[in-house]
PDB file of C-alpha atoms in Angstrom:
ATOM      1  CA  MET A   1       0.097   0.157   0.180  1.00  0.00           C
ATOM      2  CA  SER A   2       1.368   3.459  -1.051  1.00  0.00           C
ATOM      3  CA  ASP A   3       1.964   6.257   1.449  1.00  0.00           C
ATOM      4  CA  PHE A   4       3.018   9.801   1.348  1.00  0.00           C
ATOM      5  CA  ARG A   5       6.212  11.430   2.153  1.00  0.00           C
ATOM      6  CA  ALA A   6       7.124  14.966   2.610  1.00  0.00           C
ATOM      7  CA  ILE A   7       9.753  16.317   0.005  1.00  0.00           C
ATOM      8  CA  GLU A   8      11.412  19.588  -0.259  1.00  0.00           C
ATOM      9  CA  ILE A   9      10.869  21.741  -3.323  1.00  0.00           C
ATOM     10  CA  ASP A  10      11.798  25.446  -4.248  1.00  0.00           C
ATOM     11  CA  PHE A  11       9.412  28.159  -4.845  1.00  0.00           C
ATOM     12  CA  ASP A  12       9.900  27.758  -8.844  1.00  0.00           C
ATOM     13  CA  VAL A  13       8.917  24.137  -8.649  1.00  0.00           C
ATOM     14  CA  HIS A  14       5.956  25.070  -6.497  1.00  0.00           C
ATOM     15  CA  ARG A  15       4.736  27.604  -9.000  1.00  0.00           C
ATOM     16  CA  ARG A  16       5.098  25.380 -11.891  1.00  0.00           C
ATOM     17  CA  ILE A  17       2.908  22.952 -10.064  1.00  0.00           C
ATOM     18  CA  GLU A  18       0.129  25.260  -9.350  1.00  0.00           C
ATOM     19  CA  LEU A  19       0.274  26.795 -13.086  1.00  0.00           C
ATOM     20  CA  GLU A  20      -0.205  22.963 -14.342  1.00  0.00           C
ATOM     21  CA  ARG A  21      -3.331  22.506 -12.199  1.00  0.00           C
ATOM     22  CA  ARG A  22      -6.283  22.030 -14.133  1.00  0.00           C
ATOM     23  CA  SER A  23      -8.878  22.746 -11.253  1.00  0.00           C
ATOM     24  CA  PHE A  24      -8.703  23.648  -7.600  1.00  0.00           C
ATOM     25  CA  SER A  25      -9.833  20.067  -6.785  1.00  0.00           C
ATOM     26  CA  GLU A  26      -6.597  18.582  -8.517  1.00  0.00           C
ATOM     27  CA  THR A  27      -3.720  17.829  -5.957  1.00  0.00           C
ATOM     28  CA  PRO A  28      -0.211  18.740  -6.290  1.00  0.00           C
ATOM     29  CA  ASN A  29       0.261  14.819  -6.338  1.00  0.00           C
ATOM     30  CA  ALA A  30      -2.250  14.391  -9.102  1.00  0.00           C
ATOM     31  CA  VAL A  31      -0.477  17.047 -11.121  1.00  0.00           C
ATOM     32  CA  LEU A  32       2.941  15.400 -10.798  1.00  0.00           C
ATOM     33  CA  ARG A  33       1.564  11.873 -11.558  1.00  0.00           C
ATOM     34  CA  ARG A  34       0.017  13.302 -14.667  1.00  0.00           C
ATOM     35  CA  LEU A  35       3.057  15.114 -15.509  1.00  0.00           C
ATOM     36  CA  LEU A  36       5.329  11.985 -14.977  1.00  0.00           C
ATOM     37  CA  ASN A  37       3.020   9.637 -16.748  1.00  0.00           C
ATOM     38  CA  ILE A  38       2.104   7.609 -13.917  1.00  0.00           C
ATOM     39  CA  GLU A  39      -1.079   6.229 -15.426  1.00  0.00           C
ATOM     40  CA  SER A  40      -2.238   4.220 -12.210  1.00  0.00           C
ATOM     41  CA  GLU A  41      -4.618   5.835 -10.081  1.00  0.00           C
ATOM     42  CA  PRO A  42      -3.497   6.909  -6.518  1.00  0.00           C
ATOM     43  CA  PRO A  43      -4.550   4.970  -3.706  1.00  0.00           C
ATOM     44  CA  VAL A  44      -7.902   6.027  -1.932  1.00  0.00           C
ATOM     45  CA  TYR A  45      -7.657   6.064   1.879  1.00  0.00           C
ATOM     46  CA  SER A  46     -10.558   5.778   4.079  1.00  0.00           C
ATOM     47  CA  SER A  47     -11.232   8.442   6.707  1.00  0.00           C
ATOM     48  CA  LYS A  48     -13.409   8.740   9.715  1.00  0.00           C
ATOM     49  CA  ILE A  49     -13.396  12.583   9.352  1.00  0.00           C
ATOM     50  CA  THR A  50     -16.739  14.062   8.552  1.00  0.00           C
ATOM     51  CA  ILE A  51     -16.419  16.378   5.728  1.00  0.00           C
ATOM     52  CA  ASP A  52     -18.678  19.369   6.167  1.00  0.00           C
ATOM     53  CA  ASN A  53     -16.517  22.061   4.054  1.00  0.00           C
ATOM     54  CA  ARG A  54     -16.512  24.634   6.824  1.00  0.00           C
ATOM     55  CA  SER A  55     -14.221  27.735   6.498  1.00  0.00           C
ATOM     56  CA  TRP A  56     -11.983  29.032   8.654  1.00  0.00           C
ATOM     57  CA  SER A  57     -12.150  32.635  10.064  1.00  0.00           C
ATOM     58  CA  GLY A  58      -9.861  34.675  12.483  1.00  0.00           C
ATOM     59  CA  LYS A  59      -9.553  38.358  12.890  1.00  0.00           C
ATOM     60  CA  GLY A  60     -12.238  39.304  10.386  1.00  0.00           C
ATOM     61  CA  VAL A  61     -10.836  37.094   7.776  1.00  0.00           C
ATOM     62  CA  VAL A  62     -12.363  34.108   6.190  1.00  0.00           C
ATOM     63  CA  LEU A  63     -10.792  31.430   4.172  1.00  0.00           C
ATOM     64  CA  PRO A  64     -12.990  29.080   2.500  1.00  0.00           C
ATOM     65  CA  HIS A  65     -12.533  25.335   2.596  1.00  0.00           C
ATOM     66  CA  ASP A  66     -10.065  24.116  -0.156  1.00  0.00           C
ATOM     67  CA  THR A  67      -8.100  27.443   0.058  1.00  0.00           C
ATOM     68  CA  ASN A  68      -4.371  26.892  -0.493  1.00  0.00           C
ATOM     69  CA  VAL A  69      -1.876  28.313   1.944  1.00  0.00           C
ATOM     70  CA  MET A  70       2.062  28.902   1.383  1.00  0.00           C
ATOM     71  CA  MET A  71       4.758  30.413   3.212  1.00  0.00           C
ATOM     72  CA  GLU A  72       8.679  30.682   2.819  1.00  0.00           C
ATOM     73  CA  TYR A  73      10.902  30.514   5.908  1.00  0.00           C
ATOM     74  CA  ASN A  74      14.476  29.891   6.213  1.00  0.00           C
ATOM     75  CA  GLY A  75      14.836  28.895   2.485  1.00  0.00           C
ATOM     76  CA  ARG A  76      12.022  26.466   2.674  1.00  0.00           C
ATOM     77  CA  ILE A  77       8.558  26.570   1.295  1.00  0.00           C
ATOM     78  CA  HIS A  78       5.685  25.313   3.361  1.00  0.00           C
ATOM     79  CA  THR A  79       2.442  24.457   1.861  1.00  0.00           C
ATOM     80  CA  GLY A  80      -1.119  23.404   2.953  1.00  0.00           C
ATOM     81  CA  THR A  81      -4.780  23.719   2.468  1.00  0.00           C
ATOM     82  CA  ILE A  82      -7.840  24.837   4.713  1.00  0.00           C
ATOM     83  CA  ARG A  83      -9.940  21.602   5.352  1.00  0.00           C
ATOM     84  CA  ASN A  84     -13.121  21.999   7.331  1.00  0.00           C
ATOM     85  CA  GLY A  85     -11.992  24.954   9.151  1.00  0.00           C
ATOM     86  CA  ALA A  86      -8.572  23.694  10.161  1.00  0.00           C
ATOM     87  CA  TRP A  87      -5.225  24.366   8.519  1.00  0.00           C
ATOM     88  CA  ILE A  88      -3.648  21.308   7.214  1.00  0.00           C
ATOM     89  CA  VAL A  89      -0.121  21.871   6.426  1.00  0.00           C
ATOM     90  CA  GLU A  90       2.189  18.969   5.750  1.00  0.00           C
ATOM     91  CA  GLY A  91       0.085  16.188   7.275  1.00  0.00           C
ATOM     92  CA  GLU A  92      -0.624  18.367  10.505  1.00  0.00           C
ATOM     93  CA  GLU A  93      -3.754  20.027  11.462  1.00  0.00           C
ATOM     94  CA  PHE A  94      -3.601  23.423  13.164  1.00  0.00           C
ATOM     95  CA  ASN A  95      -6.257  25.992  14.205  1.00  0.00           C
ATOM     96  CA  SER A  96      -4.403  29.438  13.539  1.00  0.00           C
ATOM     97  CA  PRO A  97      -1.857  30.672  10.880  1.00  0.00           C
ATOM     98  CA  SER A  98       0.631  31.446  13.841  1.00  0.00           C
ATOM     99  CA  ALA A  99       0.170  27.714  15.119  1.00  0.00           C
ATOM    100  CA  ALA A 100       0.683  26.439  11.642  1.00  0.00           C
ATOM    101  CA  ALA A 101       3.601  28.505  10.945  1.00  0.00           C
ATOM    102  CA  GLY A 102       5.395  27.688  14.300  1.00  0.00           C
ATOM    103  CA  GLY A 103       4.463  23.947  13.898  1.00  0.00           C
ATOM    104  CA  VAL A 104       6.218  23.585  10.537  1.00  0.00           C
ATOM    105  CA  ALA A 105       8.942  25.932  10.303  1.00  0.00           C
ATOM    106  CA  LEU A 106      12.632  25.290  11.477  1.00  0.00           C
ATOM    107  CA  THR A 107      15.291  27.459  12.286  1.00  0.00           C
ATOM    108  CA  LYS A 108      18.632  27.169  11.056  1.00  0.00           C
ATOM    109  CA  ASP A 109      19.795  24.770  13.743  1.00  0.00           C
ATOM    110  CA  GLY A 110      16.649  22.594  13.366  1.00  0.00           C
ATOM    111  CA  HIS A 111      14.546  23.711  16.070  1.00  0.00           C
ATOM    112  CA  ARG A 112      10.818  24.844  16.251  1.00  0.00           C
ATOM    113  CA  THR A 113      10.308  28.683  16.607  1.00  0.00           C
ATOM    114  CA  ASN A 114       7.404  31.050  17.099  1.00  0.00           C
ATOM    115  CA  LEU A 115       6.252  32.957  14.341  1.00  0.00           C
ATOM    116  CA  ASP A 116       3.390  35.410  13.444  1.00  0.00           C
ATOM    117  CA  GLY A 117       1.732  33.310  10.842  1.00  0.00           C
ATOM    118  CA  TRP A 118      -0.217  36.588   9.627  1.00  0.00           C
ATOM    119  CA  ILE A 119       3.277  37.956   8.300  1.00  0.00           C
ATOM    120  CA  TYR A 120       4.190  34.879   6.529  1.00  0.00           C
ATOM    121  CA  TRP A 121       1.247  33.089   5.213  1.00  0.00           C
ATOM    122  CA  ARG A 122       0.176  33.571   1.631  1.00  0.00           C
ATOM    123  CA  VAL A 123      -3.269  32.376   0.628  1.00  0.00           C
ATOM    124  CA  LYS A 124      -4.983  31.370  -2.831  1.00  0.00           C
ATOM    125  CA  ARG A 125      -8.802  31.046  -2.248  1.00  0.00           C
ATOM    126  CA  PRO A 126     -10.941  29.041  -4.655  1.00  0.00           C
ATOM    127  CA  SER A 127     -11.956  32.035  -6.330  1.00  0.00           C
ATOM    128  CA  ASP A 128      -8.492  33.843  -6.533  1.00  0.00           C
ATOM    129  CA  VAL A 129      -6.134  33.917  -9.482  1.00  0.00           C
ATOM    130  CA  ASN A 130      -3.145  34.984  -7.560  1.00  0.00           C
ATOM    131  CA  TRP A 131      -1.586  34.352  -4.391  1.00  0.00           C
ATOM    132  CA  LEU A 132      -2.526  36.893  -1.610  1.00  0.00           C
ATOM    133  CA  LYS A 133      -0.599  37.963   1.630  1.00  0.00           C
ATOM    134  CA  LEU A 134      -2.902  36.833   4.679  1.00  0.00           C
ATOM    135  CA  SER A 135      -2.189  40.197   6.135  1.00  0.00           C
ATOM    136  CA  ASP A 136      -3.518  42.179   3.430  1.00  0.00           C
ATOM    137  CA  LEU A 137      -6.930  40.576   4.042  1.00  0.00           C
ATOM    138  CA  ARG A 138      -7.376  41.742   7.404  1.00  0.00           C
ATOM    139  CA  GLN A 139     -10.128  44.460   7.950  1.00  0.00           C
ATOM    140  CA  LYS A 140      -8.650  48.020   8.307  1.00  0.00           C
ATOM    141  CA  ARG A 141     -10.352  50.880  10.280  1.00  0.00           C
ATOM    142  CA  LYS A 142      -9.413  54.511  10.110  1.00  0.00           C
ATOM    143  CA  PRO A 143      -7.905  56.306  13.104  1.00  0.00           C
ATOM    144  CA  LEU A 144     -10.378  58.265  15.339  1.00  0.00           C
ATOM    145  CA  PRO A 145     -10.180  62.039  14.019  1.00  0.00           C
ATOM    146  CA  HIS A 146      -8.966  64.835  16.486  1.00  0.00           C
ATOM    147  CA  LEU A 147      -7.309  62.882  19.095  1.00  0.00           C
ATOM    148  CA  GLN A 148      -5.003  65.217  20.948  1.00  0.00           C
ATOM    149  CA  ASN A 149      -2.762  62.840  22.857  1.00  0.00           C
ATOM    150  CA  HIS A 150      -2.475  59.150  24.033  1.00  0.00           C
ATOM    151  CA  GLN A 151      -4.449  59.759  27.061  1.00  0.00           C
ATOM    152  CA  GLU A 152      -7.345  61.352  25.300  1.00  0.00           C
ATOM    153  CA  LYS A 153      -7.099  58.571  22.497  1.00  0.00           C
ATOM    154  CA  ASP A 154      -7.183  55.741  25.092  1.00  0.00           C
ATOM    155  CA  ILE A 155     -10.241  57.425  26.825  1.00  0.00           C
ATOM    156  CA  GLU A 156     -12.326  58.053  23.605  1.00  0.00           C
ATOM    157  CA  ILE A 157     -11.422  54.623  22.175  1.00  0.00           C
ATOM    158  CA  SER A 158     -12.254  52.986  25.599  1.00  0.00           C
ATOM    159  CA  SER A 159     -15.518  54.588  25.757  1.00  0.00           C
ATOM    160  CA  HIS A 160     -16.629  53.933  21.929  1.00  0.00           C
ATOM    161  CA  TYR A 161     -15.856  50.011  22.743  1.00  0.00           C
ATOM    162  CA  GLU A 162     -18.308  49.978  25.600  1.00  0.00           C
ATOM    163  CA  SER A 163     -20.977  52.244  23.845  1.00  0.00           C
ATOM    164  CA  THR A 164     -20.775  50.161  20.611  1.00  0.00           C
ATOM    165  CA  SER A 165     -20.157  46.658  22.106  1.00  0.00           C
ATOM    166  CA  PRO A 166     -22.714  46.387  25.041  1.00  0.00           C
ATOM    167  CA  ASP A 167     -23.915  43.113  23.804  1.00  0.00           C
ATOM    168  CA  LEU A 168     -20.568  41.518  24.683  1.00  0.00           C
ATOM    169  CA  PRO A 169     -20.259  39.816  27.974  1.00  0.00           C
ATOM    170  CA  THR A 170     -18.772  41.855  30.691  1.00  0.00           C
ATOM    171  CA  GLU A 171     -15.206  41.780  31.942  1.00  0.00           C
ATOM    172  CA  ASN A 172     -15.928  40.171  35.183  1.00  0.00           C
ATOM    173  CA  SER A 173     -18.224  37.369  33.528  1.00  0.00           C
ATOM    174  CA  VAL A 174     -15.269  36.627  30.918  1.00  0.00           C
ATOM    175  CA  ILE A 175     -13.020  36.480  33.899  1.00  0.00           C
ATOM    176  CA  ALA A 176     -15.293  33.793  35.796  1.00  0.00           C
ATOM    177  CA  GLU A 177     -15.862  31.712  32.776  1.00  0.00           C
ATOM    178  CA  LEU A 178     -12.257  31.619  31.639  1.00  0.00           C
ATOM    179  CA  GLU A 179     -11.088  30.539  35.114  1.00  0.00           C
ATOM    180  CA  SER A 180     -13.854  27.851  35.054  1.00  0.00           C
ATOM    181  CA  TYR A 181     -13.085  26.660  31.575  1.00  0.00           C
ATOM    182  CA  LEU A 182      -9.211  26.584  32.082  1.00  0.00           C
ATOM    183  CA  GLU A 183      -9.760  24.470  35.398  1.00  0.00           C
ATOM    184  CA  SER A 184     -12.117  22.036  33.684  1.00  0.00           C
ATOM    185  CA  GLN A 185      -9.608  21.162  31.045  1.00  0.00           C
ATOM    186  CA  SER A 186      -7.377  17.919  31.401  1.00  0.00           C
ATOM    187  CA  ARG A 187      -4.571  19.935  29.608  1.00  0.00           C
ATOM    188  CA  PRO A 188      -3.061  23.218  28.762  1.00  0.00           C
ATOM    189  CA  VAL A 189      -5.217  24.964  25.873  1.00  0.00           C
ATOM    190  CA  THR A 190      -4.249  27.487  23.261  1.00  0.00           C
ATOM    191  CA  PRO A 191      -5.857  31.094  23.053  1.00  0.00           C
ATOM    192  CA  SER A 192      -7.639  30.181  19.909  1.00  0.00           C
ATOM    193  CA  GLU A 193      -9.286  27.162  21.871  1.00  0.00           C
ATOM    194  CA  ALA A 194     -10.288  29.535  24.617  1.00  0.00           C
ATOM    195  CA  TYR A 195     -11.747  32.338  22.350  1.00  0.00           C
ATOM    196  CA  ARG A 196     -13.739  29.759  20.767  1.00  0.00           C
ATOM    197  CA  ALA A 197     -14.920  27.843  23.920  1.00  0.00           C
ATOM    198  CA  LEU A 198     -15.831  30.876  25.568  1.00  0.00           C
ATOM    199  CA  ALA A 199     -17.698  32.458  22.705  1.00  0.00           C
ATOM    200  CA  ASP A 200     -19.872  29.103  22.338  1.00  0.00           C
ATOM    201  CA  LYS A 201     -20.293  29.299  26.082  1.00  0.00           C
ATOM    202  CA  PHE A 202     -21.874  32.974  25.765  1.00  0.00           C
ATOM    203  CA  GLY A 203     -23.686  31.985  22.554  1.00  0.00           C
ATOM    204  CA  LEU A 204     -21.894  34.886  20.645  1.00  0.00           C
ATOM    205  CA  SER A 205     -22.815  35.278  17.033  1.00  0.00           C
ATOM    206  CA  VAL A 206     -20.402  35.183  14.003  1.00  0.00           C
ATOM    207  CA  GLU A 207     -20.567  39.180  13.982  1.00  0.00           C
ATOM    208  CA  GLN A 208     -19.633  39.455  17.409  1.00  0.00           C
ATOM    209  CA  ARG A 209     -16.926  36.899  17.490  1.00  0.00           C
ATOM    210  CA  ASN A 210     -15.401  38.761  14.346  1.00  0.00           C
ATOM    211  CA  ARG A 211     -16.034  42.625  15.331  1.00  0.00           C
ATOM    212  CA  ILE A 212     -12.704  44.438  15.126  1.00  0.00           C
ATOM    213  CA  MET A 213     -11.960  47.355  17.541  1.00  0.00           C
ATOM    214  CA  LEU A 214     -11.819  50.689  16.261  1.00  0.00           C
ATOM    215  CA  ASN A 215      -8.256  52.039  15.259  1.00  0.00           C
ATOM    216  CA  SER A 216      -7.170  48.657  15.632  1.00  0.00           C
ATOM    217  CA  GLU A 217      -6.972  45.372  13.737  1.00  0.00           C
ATOM    218  CA  GLU A 218      -7.674  43.315  16.984  1.00  0.00           C
ATOM    219  CA  LEU A 219     -11.010  41.412  17.560  1.00  0.00           C
ATOM    220  CA  HIS A 220     -12.941  42.867  20.137  1.00  0.00           C
ATOM    221  CA  TRP A 221     -13.931  39.642  21.779  1.00  0.00           C
ATOM    222  CA  GLU A 222     -10.331  38.200  21.655  1.00  0.00           C
ATOM    223  CA  ASN A 223      -9.009  41.329  23.311  1.00  0.00           C
ATOM    224  CA  ARG A 224     -11.723  40.788  25.966  1.00  0.00           C
ATOM    225  CA  VAL A 225     -10.761  37.196  26.652  1.00  0.00           C
ATOM    226  CA  ARG A 226      -6.917  38.548  26.733  1.00  0.00           C
ATOM    227  CA  GLN A 227      -7.903  41.087  29.061  1.00  0.00           C
ATOM    228  CA  ALA A 228      -9.513  38.390  31.628  1.00  0.00           C
ATOM    229  CA  ARG A 229      -6.460  36.109  31.179  1.00  0.00           C
ATOM    230  CA  ARG A 230      -4.322  39.271  32.452  1.00  0.00           C
ATOM    231  CA  LYS A 231      -6.367  39.701  35.459  1.00  0.00           C
ATOM    232  CA  LEU A 232      -5.879  36.037  36.227  1.00  0.00           C
ATOM    233  CA  VAL A 233      -2.164  36.208  35.851  1.00  0.00           C
ATOM    234  CA  ASN A 234      -2.180  39.247  38.129  1.00  0.00           C
ATOM    235  CA  ALA A 235      -4.260  37.246  40.730  1.00  0.00           C
ATOM    236  CA  GLY A 236      -1.542  34.478  40.804  1.00  0.00           C
ATOM    237  CA  LYS A 237      -3.967  32.036  39.162  1.00  0.00           C
ATOM    238  CA  PHE A 238      -2.317  31.485  35.845  1.00  0.00           C
ATOM    239  CA  ASP A 239       0.321  29.006  35.316  1.00  0.00           C
ATOM    240  CA  LEU A 240       3.315  31.124  34.037  1.00  0.00           C
ATOM    241  CA  ASP A 241       5.509  28.040  33.591  1.00  0.00           C
ATOM    242  CA  LEU A 242       3.862  26.907  30.521  1.00  0.00           C
ATOM    243  CA  PRO A 243       5.320  27.213  27.159  1.00  0.00           C
ATOM    244  CA  ARG A 244       4.739  30.153  25.074  1.00  0.00           C
ATOM    245  CA  GLY A 245       1.006  29.951  23.488  1.00  0.00           C
ATOM    246  CA  LEU A 246      -0.534  27.772  25.922  1.00  0.00           C
ATOM    247  CA  TRP A 247      -3.053  28.736  28.821  1.00  0.00           C
ATOM    248  CA  GLY A 248      -3.680  26.793  32.102  1.00  0.00           C
ATOM    249  CA  ILE A 249      -4.421  27.474  35.683  1.00  0.00           C
ATOM    250  CA  ALA A 250      -1.500  27.023  38.282  1.00  0.00           C
ATOM    251  CA  LYS A 251      -1.743  23.982  40.367  1.00  0.00           C
ATOM    252  CA  LYS A 252      -2.898  24.330  43.758  1.00  0.00           C
ATOM    253  CA  ILE A 253      -0.061  23.132  46.362  1.00  0.00           C
ATOM    254  CA  PRO A 254      -1.786  20.834  49.143  1.00  0.00           C
ATOM    255  CA  LYS A 255      -1.492  22.580  52.636  1.00  0.00           C
TER     256      LYS A 255
END
């Protein structure tokens, strides 16, 4: 029974494969089999995963099912596809562009590293002709007019958020739910998992989850959850020994 193996290709080879694709449904493997005159059909693998063609969304950006993704880091090209709301890159599944970037990229000495995936990834949605920078898809908001200084800016922005987003859960309720959620987990969680779990808990709509803060590219909901995390950190309830990108409650030491 055949299997799949990862190989390294440069950008020119990857681009040629993309140009040879006859449709978005044709995989790079199918393109190479055709170009190499391998007539037999590739093996079909059974899967227990339910295919529902979900899109991935984050920070106001929606990537449909079957969106192709690509990034270059340290001289290597990494490719993948959005499948059912997840980033499938080089055989691994991730829930965010940064997790995907950090999950496959290696430094010159062969170690994993933390990367801001919004900077590195390029995407090609099923309707796109050309590759686009993921960061260019994030929604922009114009700065507030007539701001005299940073203090006035902070006050005005803060009051605007509270007045335009009264339907979001209060900070105190988010703090309580975040602490309860983390305590209920058997393992540390990623920020994305926490954002989604709490949004489900409060029954937030798609618009509420993806609402962007004025004069910022941040999602208001994610900012509110991060503020709740900061309060838990200040209260000494957060496990600060966890690796970067993981959240968890500090273990209680028996008296």
